[in-house]
Coordinates of N, CA and C and ligand atoms in Angstrom, one line a residue:
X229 N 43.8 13.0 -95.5 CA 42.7 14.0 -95.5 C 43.0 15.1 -96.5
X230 N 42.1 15.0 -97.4 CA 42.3 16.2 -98.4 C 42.5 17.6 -97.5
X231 N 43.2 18.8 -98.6 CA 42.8 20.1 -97.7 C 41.6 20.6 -97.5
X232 N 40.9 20.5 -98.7 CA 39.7 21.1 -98.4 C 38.7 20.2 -96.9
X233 N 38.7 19.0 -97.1 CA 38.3 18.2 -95.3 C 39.2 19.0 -94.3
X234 N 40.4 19.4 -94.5 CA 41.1 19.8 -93.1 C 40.8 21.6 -93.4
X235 N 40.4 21.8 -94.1 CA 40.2 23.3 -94.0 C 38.4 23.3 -93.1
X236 N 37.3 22.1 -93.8 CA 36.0 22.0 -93.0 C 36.4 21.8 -91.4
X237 N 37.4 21.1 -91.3 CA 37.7 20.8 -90.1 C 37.8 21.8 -88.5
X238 N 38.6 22.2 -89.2 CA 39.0 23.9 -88.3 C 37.7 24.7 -88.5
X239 N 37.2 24.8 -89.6 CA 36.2 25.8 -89.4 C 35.1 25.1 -88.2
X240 N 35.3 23.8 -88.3 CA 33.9 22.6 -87.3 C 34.0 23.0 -86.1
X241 N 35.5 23.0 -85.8 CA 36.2 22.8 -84.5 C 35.6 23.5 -83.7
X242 N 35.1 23.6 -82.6 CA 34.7 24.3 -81.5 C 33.1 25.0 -81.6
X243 N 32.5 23.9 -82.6 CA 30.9 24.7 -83.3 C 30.6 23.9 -82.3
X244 N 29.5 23.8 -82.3 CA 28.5 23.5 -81.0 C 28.1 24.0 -80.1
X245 N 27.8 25.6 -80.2 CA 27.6 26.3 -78.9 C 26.3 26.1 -78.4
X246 N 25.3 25.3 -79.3 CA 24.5 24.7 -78.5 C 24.2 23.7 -76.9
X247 N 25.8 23.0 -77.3 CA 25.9 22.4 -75.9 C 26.7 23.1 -75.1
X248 N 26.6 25.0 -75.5 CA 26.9 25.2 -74.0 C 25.4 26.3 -73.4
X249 N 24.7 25.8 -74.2 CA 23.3 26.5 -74.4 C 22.4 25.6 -73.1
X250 N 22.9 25.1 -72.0 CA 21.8 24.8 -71.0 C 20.4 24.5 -71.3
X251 N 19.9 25.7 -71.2 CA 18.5 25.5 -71.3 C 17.8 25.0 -72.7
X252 N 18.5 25.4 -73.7 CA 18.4 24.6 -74.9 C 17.8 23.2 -74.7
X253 N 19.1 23.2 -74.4 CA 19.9 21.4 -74.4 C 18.6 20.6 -73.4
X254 N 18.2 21.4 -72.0 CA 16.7 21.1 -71.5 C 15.5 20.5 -72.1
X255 N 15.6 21.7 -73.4 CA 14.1 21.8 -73.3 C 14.2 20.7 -74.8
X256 N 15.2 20.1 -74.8 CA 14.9 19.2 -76.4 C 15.2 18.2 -75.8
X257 N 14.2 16.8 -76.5 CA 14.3 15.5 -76.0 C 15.7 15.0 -76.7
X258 N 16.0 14.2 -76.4 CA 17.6 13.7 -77.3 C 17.1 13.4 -78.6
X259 N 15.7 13.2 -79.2 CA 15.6 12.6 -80.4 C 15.6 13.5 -81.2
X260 N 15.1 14.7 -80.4 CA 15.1 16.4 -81.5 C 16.1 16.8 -81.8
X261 N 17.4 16.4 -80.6 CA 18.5 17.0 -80.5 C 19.3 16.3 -81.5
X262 N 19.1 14.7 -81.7 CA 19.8 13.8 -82.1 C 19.3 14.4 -84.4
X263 N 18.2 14.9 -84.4 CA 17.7 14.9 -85.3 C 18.1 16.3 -85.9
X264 N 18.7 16.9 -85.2 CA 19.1 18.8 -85.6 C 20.4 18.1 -86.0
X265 N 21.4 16.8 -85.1 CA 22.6 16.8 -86.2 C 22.6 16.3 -86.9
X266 N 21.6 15.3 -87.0 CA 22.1 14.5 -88.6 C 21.7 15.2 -89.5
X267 N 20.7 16.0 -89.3 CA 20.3 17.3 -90.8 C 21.6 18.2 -90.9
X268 N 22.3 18.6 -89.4 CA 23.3 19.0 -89.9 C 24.6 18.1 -90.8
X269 N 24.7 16.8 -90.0 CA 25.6 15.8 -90.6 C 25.2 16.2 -92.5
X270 N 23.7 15.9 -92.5 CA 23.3 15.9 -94.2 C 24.0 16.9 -95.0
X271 N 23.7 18.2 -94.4 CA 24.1 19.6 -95.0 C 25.5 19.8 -94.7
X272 N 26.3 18.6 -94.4 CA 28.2 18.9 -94.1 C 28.6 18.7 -95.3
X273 N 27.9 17.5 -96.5 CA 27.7 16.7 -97.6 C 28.6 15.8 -96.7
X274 N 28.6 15.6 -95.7 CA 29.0 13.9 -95.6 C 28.7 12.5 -96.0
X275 N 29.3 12.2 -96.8 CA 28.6 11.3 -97.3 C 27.6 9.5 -96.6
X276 N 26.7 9.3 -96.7 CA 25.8 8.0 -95.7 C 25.7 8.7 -94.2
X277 N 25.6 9.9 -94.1 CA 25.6 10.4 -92.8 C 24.8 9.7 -92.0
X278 N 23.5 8.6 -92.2 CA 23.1 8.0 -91.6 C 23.8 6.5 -91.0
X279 N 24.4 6.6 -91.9 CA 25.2 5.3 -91.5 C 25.8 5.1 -90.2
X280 N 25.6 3.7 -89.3 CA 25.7 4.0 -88.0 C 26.6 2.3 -87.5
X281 N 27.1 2.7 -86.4 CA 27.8 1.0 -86.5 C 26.7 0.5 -85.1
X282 N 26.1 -1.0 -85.7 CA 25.5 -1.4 -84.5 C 26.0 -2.5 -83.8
X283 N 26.6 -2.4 -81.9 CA 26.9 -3.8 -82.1 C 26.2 -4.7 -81.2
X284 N 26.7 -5.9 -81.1 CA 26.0 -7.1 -80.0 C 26.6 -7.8 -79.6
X285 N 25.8 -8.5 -79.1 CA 27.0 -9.3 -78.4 C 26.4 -11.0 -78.0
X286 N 27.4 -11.7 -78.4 CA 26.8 -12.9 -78.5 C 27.0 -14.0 -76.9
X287 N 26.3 -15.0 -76.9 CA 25.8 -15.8 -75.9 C 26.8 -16.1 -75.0
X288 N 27.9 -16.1 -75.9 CA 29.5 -16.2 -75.2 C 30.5 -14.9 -74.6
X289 N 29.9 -13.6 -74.7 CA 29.7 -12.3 -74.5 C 30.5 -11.8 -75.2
X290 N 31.1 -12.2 -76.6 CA 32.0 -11.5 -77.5 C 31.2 -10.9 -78.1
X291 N 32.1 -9.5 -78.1 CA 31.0 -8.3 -78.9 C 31.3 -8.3 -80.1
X292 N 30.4 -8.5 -81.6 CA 30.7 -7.6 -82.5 C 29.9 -6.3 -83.0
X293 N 30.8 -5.6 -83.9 CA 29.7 -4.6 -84.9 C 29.7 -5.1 -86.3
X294 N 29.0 -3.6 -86.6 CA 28.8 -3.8 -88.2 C 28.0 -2.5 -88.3
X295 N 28.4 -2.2 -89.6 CA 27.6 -0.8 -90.3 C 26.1 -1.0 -90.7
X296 N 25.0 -0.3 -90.5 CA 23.9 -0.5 -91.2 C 23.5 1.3 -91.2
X297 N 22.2 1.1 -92.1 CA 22.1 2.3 -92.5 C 20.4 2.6 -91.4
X298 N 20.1 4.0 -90.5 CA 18.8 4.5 -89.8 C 17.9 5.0 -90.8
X299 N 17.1 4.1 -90.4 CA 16.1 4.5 -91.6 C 15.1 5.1 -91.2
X300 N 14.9 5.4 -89.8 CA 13.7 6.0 -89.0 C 14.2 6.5 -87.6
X301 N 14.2 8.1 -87.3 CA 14.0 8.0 -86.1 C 13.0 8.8 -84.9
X302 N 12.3 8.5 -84.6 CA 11.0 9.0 -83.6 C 11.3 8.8 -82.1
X303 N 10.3 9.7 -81.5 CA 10.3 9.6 -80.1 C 10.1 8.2 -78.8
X304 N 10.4 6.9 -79.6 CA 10.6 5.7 -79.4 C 11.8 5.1 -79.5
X305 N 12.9 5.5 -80.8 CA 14.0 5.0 -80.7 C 14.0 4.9 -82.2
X306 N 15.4 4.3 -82.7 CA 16.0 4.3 -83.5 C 16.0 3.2 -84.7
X307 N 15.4 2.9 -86.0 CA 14.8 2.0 -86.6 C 16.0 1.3 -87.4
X308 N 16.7 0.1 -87.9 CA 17.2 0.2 -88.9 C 16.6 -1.7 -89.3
X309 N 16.5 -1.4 -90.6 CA 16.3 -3.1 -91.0 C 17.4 -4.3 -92.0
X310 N 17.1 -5.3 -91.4 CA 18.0 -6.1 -91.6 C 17.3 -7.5 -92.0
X311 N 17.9 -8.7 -91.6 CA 17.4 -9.9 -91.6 C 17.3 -10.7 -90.6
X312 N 16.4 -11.4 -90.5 CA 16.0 -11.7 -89.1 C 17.3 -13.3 -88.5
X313 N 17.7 -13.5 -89.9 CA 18.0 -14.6 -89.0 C 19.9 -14.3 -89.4
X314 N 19.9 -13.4 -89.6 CA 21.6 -12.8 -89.5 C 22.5 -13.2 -88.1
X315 N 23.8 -13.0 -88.6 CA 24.2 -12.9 -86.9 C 23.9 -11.6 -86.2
X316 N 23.7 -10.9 -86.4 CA 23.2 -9.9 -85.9 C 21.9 -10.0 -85.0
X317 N 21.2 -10.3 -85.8 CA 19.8 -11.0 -85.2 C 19.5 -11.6 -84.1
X318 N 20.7 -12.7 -84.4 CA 20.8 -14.0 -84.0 C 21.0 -13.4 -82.4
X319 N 22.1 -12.4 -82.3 CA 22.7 -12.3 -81.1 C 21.7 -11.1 -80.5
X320 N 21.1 -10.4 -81.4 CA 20.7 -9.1 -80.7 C 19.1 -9.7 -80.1
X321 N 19.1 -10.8 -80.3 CA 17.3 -11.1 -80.1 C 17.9 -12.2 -79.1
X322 N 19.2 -12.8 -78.5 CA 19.5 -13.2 -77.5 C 20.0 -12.6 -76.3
X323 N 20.4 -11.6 -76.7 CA 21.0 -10.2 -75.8 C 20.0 -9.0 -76.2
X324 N 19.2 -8.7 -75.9 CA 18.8 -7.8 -76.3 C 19.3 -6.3 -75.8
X325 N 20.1 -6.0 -75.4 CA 21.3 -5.4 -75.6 C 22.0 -4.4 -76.8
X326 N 21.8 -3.3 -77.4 CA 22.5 -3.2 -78.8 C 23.3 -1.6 -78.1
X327 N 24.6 -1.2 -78.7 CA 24.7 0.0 -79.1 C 25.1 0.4 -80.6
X328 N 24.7 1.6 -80.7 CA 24.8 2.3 -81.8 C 25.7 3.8 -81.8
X329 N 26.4 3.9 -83.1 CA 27.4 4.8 -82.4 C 27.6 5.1 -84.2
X330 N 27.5 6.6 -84.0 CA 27.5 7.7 -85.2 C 29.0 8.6 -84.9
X331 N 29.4 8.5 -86.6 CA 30.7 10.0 -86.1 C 30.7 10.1 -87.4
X332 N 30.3 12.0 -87.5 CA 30.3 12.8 -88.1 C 31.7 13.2 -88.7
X333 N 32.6 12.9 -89.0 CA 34.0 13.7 -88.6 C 34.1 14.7 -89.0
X334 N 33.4 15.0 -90.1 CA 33.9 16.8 -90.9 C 33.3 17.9 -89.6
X335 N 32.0 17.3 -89.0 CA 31.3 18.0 -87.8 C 31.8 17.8 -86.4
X336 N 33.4 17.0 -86.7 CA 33.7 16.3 -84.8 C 32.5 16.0 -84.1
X337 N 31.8 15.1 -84.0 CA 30.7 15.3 -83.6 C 30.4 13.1 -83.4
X338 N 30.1 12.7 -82.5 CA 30.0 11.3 -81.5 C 29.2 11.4 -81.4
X339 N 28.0 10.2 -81.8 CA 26.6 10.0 -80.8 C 26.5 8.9 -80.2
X340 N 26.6 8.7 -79.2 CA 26.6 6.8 -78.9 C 25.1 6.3 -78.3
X341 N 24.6 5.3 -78.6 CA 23.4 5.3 -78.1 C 23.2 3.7 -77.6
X342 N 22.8 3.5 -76.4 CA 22.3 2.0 -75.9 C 21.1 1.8 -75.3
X343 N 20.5 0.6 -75.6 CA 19.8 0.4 -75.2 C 19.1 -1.1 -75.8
X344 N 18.0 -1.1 -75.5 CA 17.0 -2.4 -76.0 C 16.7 -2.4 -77.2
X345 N 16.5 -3.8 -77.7 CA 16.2 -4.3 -79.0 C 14.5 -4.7 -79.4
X346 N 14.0 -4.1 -80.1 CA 12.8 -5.0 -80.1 C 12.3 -5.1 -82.0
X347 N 11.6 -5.8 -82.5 CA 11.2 -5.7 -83.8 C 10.4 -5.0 -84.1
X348 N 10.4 -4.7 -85.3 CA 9.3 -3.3 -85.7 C 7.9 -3.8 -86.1
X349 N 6.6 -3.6 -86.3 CA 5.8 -4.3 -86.7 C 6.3 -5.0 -87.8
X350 N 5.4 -5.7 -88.4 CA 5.4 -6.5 -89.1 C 5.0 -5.6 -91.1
X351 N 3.6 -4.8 -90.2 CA 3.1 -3.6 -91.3 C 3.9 -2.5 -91.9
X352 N 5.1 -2.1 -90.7 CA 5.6 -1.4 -91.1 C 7.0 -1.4 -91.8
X353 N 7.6 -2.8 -91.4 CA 9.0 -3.8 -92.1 C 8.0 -3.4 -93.8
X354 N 6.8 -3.8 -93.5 CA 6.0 -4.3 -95.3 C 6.5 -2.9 -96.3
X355 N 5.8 -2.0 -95.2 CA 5.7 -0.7 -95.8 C 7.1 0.1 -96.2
X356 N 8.3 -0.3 -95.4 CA 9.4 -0.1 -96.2 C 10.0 -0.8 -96.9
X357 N 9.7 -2.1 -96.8 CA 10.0 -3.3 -97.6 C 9.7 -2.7 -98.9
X358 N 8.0 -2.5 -99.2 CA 8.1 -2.4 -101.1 C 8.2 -0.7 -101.2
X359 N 9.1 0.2 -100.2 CA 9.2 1.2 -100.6 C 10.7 1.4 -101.6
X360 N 11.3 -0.1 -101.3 CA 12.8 -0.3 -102.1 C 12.5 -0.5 -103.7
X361 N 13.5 -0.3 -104.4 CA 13.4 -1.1 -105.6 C 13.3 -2.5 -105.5
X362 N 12.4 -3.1 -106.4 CA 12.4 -4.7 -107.3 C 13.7 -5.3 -106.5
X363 N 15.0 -4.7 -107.3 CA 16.1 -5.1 -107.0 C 16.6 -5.1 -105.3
X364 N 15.8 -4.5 -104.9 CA 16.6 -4.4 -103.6 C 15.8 -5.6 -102.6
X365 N 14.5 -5.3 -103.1 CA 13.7 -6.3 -102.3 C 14.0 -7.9 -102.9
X366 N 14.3 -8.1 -104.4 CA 14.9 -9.6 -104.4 C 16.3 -9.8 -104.1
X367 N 16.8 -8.7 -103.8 CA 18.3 -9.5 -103.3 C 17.8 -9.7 -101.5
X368 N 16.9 -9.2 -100.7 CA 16.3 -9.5 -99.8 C 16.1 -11.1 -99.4
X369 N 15.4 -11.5 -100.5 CA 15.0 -12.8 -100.6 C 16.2 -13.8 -101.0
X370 N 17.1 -13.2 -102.4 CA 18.2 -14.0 -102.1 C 19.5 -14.3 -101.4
X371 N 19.5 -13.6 -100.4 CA 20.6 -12.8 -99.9 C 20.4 -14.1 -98.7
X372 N 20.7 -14.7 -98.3 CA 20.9 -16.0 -96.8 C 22.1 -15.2 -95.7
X373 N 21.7 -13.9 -95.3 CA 22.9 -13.1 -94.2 C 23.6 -13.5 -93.7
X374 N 24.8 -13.9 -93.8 CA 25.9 -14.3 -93.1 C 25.9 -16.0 -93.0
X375 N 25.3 -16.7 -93.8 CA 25.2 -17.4 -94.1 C 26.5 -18.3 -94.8
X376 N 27.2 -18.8 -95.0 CA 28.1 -19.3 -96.0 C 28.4 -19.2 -97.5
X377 N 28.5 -18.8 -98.5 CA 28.1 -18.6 -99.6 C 29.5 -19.6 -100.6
X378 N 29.0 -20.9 -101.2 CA 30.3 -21.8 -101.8 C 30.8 -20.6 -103.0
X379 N 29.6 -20.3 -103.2 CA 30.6 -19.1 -105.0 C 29.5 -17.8 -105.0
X380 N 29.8 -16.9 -105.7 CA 29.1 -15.7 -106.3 C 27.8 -16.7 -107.0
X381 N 28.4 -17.3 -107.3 CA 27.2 -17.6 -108.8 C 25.9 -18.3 -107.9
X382 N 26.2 -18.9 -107.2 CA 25.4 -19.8 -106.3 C 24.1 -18.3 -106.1
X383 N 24.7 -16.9 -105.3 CA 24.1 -15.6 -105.1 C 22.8 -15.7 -106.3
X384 N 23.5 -15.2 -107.6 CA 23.0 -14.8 -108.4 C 22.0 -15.9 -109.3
X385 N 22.2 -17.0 -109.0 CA 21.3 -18.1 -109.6 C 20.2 -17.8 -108.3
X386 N 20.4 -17.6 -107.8 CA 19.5 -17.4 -106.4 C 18.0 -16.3 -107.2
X387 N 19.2 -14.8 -107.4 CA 18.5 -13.8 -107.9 C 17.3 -14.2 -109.5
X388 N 18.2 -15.0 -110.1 CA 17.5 -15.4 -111.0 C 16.0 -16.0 -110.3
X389 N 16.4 -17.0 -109.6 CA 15.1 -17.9 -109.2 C 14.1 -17.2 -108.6
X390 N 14.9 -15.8 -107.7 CA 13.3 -15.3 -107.4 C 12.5 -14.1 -108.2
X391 N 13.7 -13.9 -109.1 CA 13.5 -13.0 -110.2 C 11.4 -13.8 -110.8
X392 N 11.9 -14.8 -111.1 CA 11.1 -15.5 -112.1 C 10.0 -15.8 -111.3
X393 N 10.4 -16.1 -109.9 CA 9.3 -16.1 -108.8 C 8.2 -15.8 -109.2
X394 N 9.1 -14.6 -108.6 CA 7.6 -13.3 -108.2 C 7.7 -12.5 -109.6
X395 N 7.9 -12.5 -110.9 CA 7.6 -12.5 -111.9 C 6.2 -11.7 -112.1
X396 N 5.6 -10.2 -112.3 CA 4.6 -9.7 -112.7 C 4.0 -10.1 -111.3
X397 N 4.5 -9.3 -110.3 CA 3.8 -9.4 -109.1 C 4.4 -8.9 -108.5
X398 N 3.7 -8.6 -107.0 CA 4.1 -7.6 -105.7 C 5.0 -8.4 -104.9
X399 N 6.3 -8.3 -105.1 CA 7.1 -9.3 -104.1 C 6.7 -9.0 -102.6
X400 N 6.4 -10.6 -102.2 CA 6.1 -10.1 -100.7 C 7.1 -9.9 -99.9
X401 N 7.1 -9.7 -98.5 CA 7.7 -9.3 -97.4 C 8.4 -10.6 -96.8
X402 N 9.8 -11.0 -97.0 CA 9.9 -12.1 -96.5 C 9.7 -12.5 -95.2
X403 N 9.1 -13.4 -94.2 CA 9.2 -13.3 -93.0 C 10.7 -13.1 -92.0
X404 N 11.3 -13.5 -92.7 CA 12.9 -13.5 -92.4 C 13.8 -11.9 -92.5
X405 N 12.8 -11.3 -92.7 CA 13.6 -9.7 -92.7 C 12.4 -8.5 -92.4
X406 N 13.2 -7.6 -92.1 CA 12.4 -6.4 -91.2 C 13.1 -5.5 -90.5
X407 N 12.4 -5.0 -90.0 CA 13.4 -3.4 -89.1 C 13.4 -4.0 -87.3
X408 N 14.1 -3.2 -86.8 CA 15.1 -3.1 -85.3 C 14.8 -2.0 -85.0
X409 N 14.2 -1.8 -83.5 CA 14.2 -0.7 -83.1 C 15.0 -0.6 -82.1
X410 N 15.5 0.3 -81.7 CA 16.6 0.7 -80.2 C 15.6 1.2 -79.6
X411 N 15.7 0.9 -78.5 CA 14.8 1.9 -77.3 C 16.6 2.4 -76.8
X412 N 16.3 3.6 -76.6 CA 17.4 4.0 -75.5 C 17.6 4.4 -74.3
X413 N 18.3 3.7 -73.8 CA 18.3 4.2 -72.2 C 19.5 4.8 -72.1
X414 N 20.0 5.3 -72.8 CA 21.5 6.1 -73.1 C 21.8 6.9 -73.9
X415 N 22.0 8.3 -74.0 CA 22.0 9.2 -75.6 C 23.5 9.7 -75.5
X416 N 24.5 9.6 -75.8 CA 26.1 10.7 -75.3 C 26.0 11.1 -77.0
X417 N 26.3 12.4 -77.0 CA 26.6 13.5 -77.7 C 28.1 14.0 -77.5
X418 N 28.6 13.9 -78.4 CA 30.1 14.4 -78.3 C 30.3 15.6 -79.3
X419 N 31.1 16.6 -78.7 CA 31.3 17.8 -79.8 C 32.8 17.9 -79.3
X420 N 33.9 17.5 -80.3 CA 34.9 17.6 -80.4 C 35.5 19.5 -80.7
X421 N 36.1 19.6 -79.6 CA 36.6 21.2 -79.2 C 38.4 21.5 -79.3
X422 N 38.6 22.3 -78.8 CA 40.3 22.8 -79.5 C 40.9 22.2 -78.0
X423 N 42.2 21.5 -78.4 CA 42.9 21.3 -77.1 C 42.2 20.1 -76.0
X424 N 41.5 19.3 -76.9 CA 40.8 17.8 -76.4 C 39.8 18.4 -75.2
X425 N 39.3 19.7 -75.3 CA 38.7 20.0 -74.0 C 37.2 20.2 -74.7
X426 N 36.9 18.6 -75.0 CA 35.9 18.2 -75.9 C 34.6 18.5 -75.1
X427 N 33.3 18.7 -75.6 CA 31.9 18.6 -75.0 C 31.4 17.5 -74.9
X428 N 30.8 16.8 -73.8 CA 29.9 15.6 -73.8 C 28.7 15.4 -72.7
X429 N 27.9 15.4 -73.2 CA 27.0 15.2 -72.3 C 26.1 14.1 -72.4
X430 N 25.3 13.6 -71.3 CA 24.4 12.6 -72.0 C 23.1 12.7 -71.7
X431 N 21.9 11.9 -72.2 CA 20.8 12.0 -71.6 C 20.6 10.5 -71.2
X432 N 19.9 10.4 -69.9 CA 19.2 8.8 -69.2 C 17.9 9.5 -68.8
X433 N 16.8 8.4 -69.4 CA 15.4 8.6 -68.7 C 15.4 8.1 -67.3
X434 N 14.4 9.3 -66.5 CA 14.4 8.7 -65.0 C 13.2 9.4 -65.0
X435 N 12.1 8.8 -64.0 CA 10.9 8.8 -63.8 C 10.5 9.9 -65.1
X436 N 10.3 9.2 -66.3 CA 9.4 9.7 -67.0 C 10.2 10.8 -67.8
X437 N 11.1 11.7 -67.3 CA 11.8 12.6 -68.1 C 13.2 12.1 -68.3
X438 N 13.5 13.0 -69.4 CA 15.6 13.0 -69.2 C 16.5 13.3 -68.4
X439 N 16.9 12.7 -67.6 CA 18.2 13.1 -67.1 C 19.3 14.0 -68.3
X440 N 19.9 14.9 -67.7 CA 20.9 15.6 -68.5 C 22.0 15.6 -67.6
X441 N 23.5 15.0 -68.3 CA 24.3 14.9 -67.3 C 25.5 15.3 -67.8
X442 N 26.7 16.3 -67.6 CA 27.8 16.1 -68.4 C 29.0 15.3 -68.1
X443 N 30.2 14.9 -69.1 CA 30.9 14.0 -68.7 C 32.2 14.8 -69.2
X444 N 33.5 14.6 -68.3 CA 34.6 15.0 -68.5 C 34.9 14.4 -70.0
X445 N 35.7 14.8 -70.9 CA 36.6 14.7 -71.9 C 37.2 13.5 -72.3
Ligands
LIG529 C1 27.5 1.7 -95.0 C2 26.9 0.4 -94.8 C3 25.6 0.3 -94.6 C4 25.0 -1.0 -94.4 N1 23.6 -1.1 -94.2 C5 23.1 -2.3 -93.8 C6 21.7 -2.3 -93.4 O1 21.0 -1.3 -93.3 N2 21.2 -3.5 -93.1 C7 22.0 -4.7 -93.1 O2 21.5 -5.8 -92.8 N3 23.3 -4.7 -93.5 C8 23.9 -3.5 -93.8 N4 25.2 -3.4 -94.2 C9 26.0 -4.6 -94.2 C10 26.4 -5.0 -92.7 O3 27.5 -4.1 -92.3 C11 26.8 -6.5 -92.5 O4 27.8 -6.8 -93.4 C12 25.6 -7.4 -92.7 O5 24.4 -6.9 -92.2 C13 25.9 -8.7 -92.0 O6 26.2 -8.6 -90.7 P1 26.0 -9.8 -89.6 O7 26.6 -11.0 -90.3 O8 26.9 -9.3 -88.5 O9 24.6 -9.9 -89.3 C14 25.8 -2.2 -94.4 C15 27.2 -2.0 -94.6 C16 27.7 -0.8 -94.8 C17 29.2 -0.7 -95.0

């Protein structure tokens, strides 16, 4: 850790007096709350502050993760897109089961979040689909997720082909890729404090509102 991260560090340490702010912490849904840190994550200059690890778990109940990047999040849950027929996919549309789990470190700061999986429409996969670059949306198409790959080149002859494809045209939306939503039935917020006498609390929906609940250290 550079000094200058271990000098952010100490000054982070013990911020959060929001979570000892009660009624605050009440009157904000976890998505408002979830949404005050990552603006703060942004303004730490952390870098991909969005970046979040998602995992699943497959048929045989071995869990894995993997990094992806939130590209949406609303009073419904947590959006990020991928490819439909990934292992990720594969397992999270068998288990529909996901957690997600953020750390801030310059901010000490944990968000873990679980819950259900469902697909995002179809209009709106479109609508951020051609909000990418050319490039991002044909390596979409040539990209076979976790697929096998014999060489690089095999990739890139790929890119060529759809390069020429869709050639002077709106590349469409492949059916095979799109966005993930989390519904959450689980929100934990961590705020890392002096002497591991860390803050955590969580939120669970029950009849209609949030439960707010704290959790030892
Ligand atoms: C910082 C970061 C962000 C990533 N964002 C995404 C993403 O948004 N969507 C995605 O499909 N893969 C993303 N990846 C790649 C995944 O981690 C993973 O390698 C890929 O999705 C295949 O995972 P799977 O075989 O388990 O399905 C990202 C990787 C990193 C390191």
């Amino acid at each position: 850790m550079s000094l200058l991260s271990k000098i952010r560090c100490a000054f982070t340490l013990g911020q959060g007096l929001l979570l000892e702010n009660k009624a605050l912490i009440e009157s904000t849904n976890p998505f408002d709350f979830f949404s005050i840190w990552l603006k703060e994550a942004e303004k730490s200059g952390i870098i991909l502050p969005e970046s979040m690890s998602v995992s699943s778990v497959s048929a045989e109940g071995r869990p894995s993760s993997r990094m992806v990047l939130l590209k949406e999040v609303d009073n419904k849950g947590f959006v990020f897109f991928t490819n439909y027929n990934s292992r990720k996919a594969y397992e999270l549309e068998g288990n529909t089961y996901a957690a997600l789990l953020f750390h801030w470190n310059m901010l000490q700061r944990q968000v873990r979040i679980e819950g259900k999986i469902e697909r995002i429409s179809q209009q709106a996969s479109a609508e951020y689909f051609h909000s990418r670059s050319r490039g991002s949306q044909i390596g979409a198409w040539a990209s076979e997720q976790s697929q096998p790959l014999s060489n690089r080149q095999h990739l890139i002859d790929r890119v060529h082909y759809f390069e020429k494809k869709f050639k002077d045209q709106e590349i469409p939306l492949p059916e095979f890729w799109g966005g993930y939503r989390v519904i959450p039935d689980m929100i934990e917020f961590w705020q890392g404090k002096a002497d591991r006498l860390h803050d955590r609390f969580i939120y669970q929906p029950k009849s209609q509102k949030w439960e707010i609940s704290r959790l030892n250290p």
